[in-house]
C-alpha angles and dihedrals in degrees: 000000000000118000107243104179093098097043127098117233140293093065090182089074091074110110090000123118143055097292094049091048092053093047092053093048110050098159106055111108096022121119113278092233135040093211109097128186113259131194138172118279111263112194117223120178121229136175110284100177138334122231119240109278122226130203136178142174128205134182134194141149088283092059141269125307137187131203137181148142141210136187135193135188126210133190146153129254096267096042093241094128125046127185123182124186135179134179128190131181136180135158110350138351088279089067098055113112141164147176136208132188132186126194124186112201098166093114134033089264104071117203139171147133144235135212129185148166112198124174120202116200126203132159152165137197137229129199126197136171119254132176109293096005140343141291126229120198120194110199113205113193119190131190114199114203111197113183139177119184139176122209133197129175129182119186119211090188140343090283106033132056144153122235129201125186135171132176153143127247127189123193111202125185134210130179120195128181123207107195124194123191115206132186124230090274093057096253118144109249103171139359132204133184120193142148124247138189116312133185119267116266121266120224122197135182117203134186128183138189122184140174110210133191127184129164096150125135117217128227124193097299109005144001113299102186137014133038139277130195140168130192110192140170118196118176119187127204134182140061 
């Protein structure tokens, strides 16, 4: 029996109401059985976070151009599978590139691979007098880096591991000339775009073996305590 001498009326309100009803009935709404269906974990990758996109527009006497890039990272619930992708574009279709990497960390031996096609664009211009005006040549020189790489890592402990990589890299070259013909008043009269002689491609095979140690703790911008080391051998063969 509850003591009621210190309670304000009405006494009938004790243990009456929605909260009291829920507290006295803790099983209503729960599943009727405690035996739930179980099945093996099946990893499925989903978008974890996108990288910050970038976008730009430029204009000149040769025309208007746009550029930009975006990246995205995918993974499964346990973090056993990681996929990273990035795409960049500028200028023309020749300047579209991208990379993708996959890492499998399901077992102690981590393995994965990477593939990429990255164009690097540089250039310079030349101007010379011609009859009735002048000619401006814009030389666009591109280096295409095509790469395929395999990766394997085996940790001996939380701070020491061995890394093995092997891959193939091809450096391709392309030289394009954009030629503008101007009259003596600086007005564009004609425009040409054509390819010219480029160096032969360079093909390289590379292998790497490394012993890595890292027990450092990071601050805001760099490690603040601990040590890090890496002993690596990386021979390169090819052109």
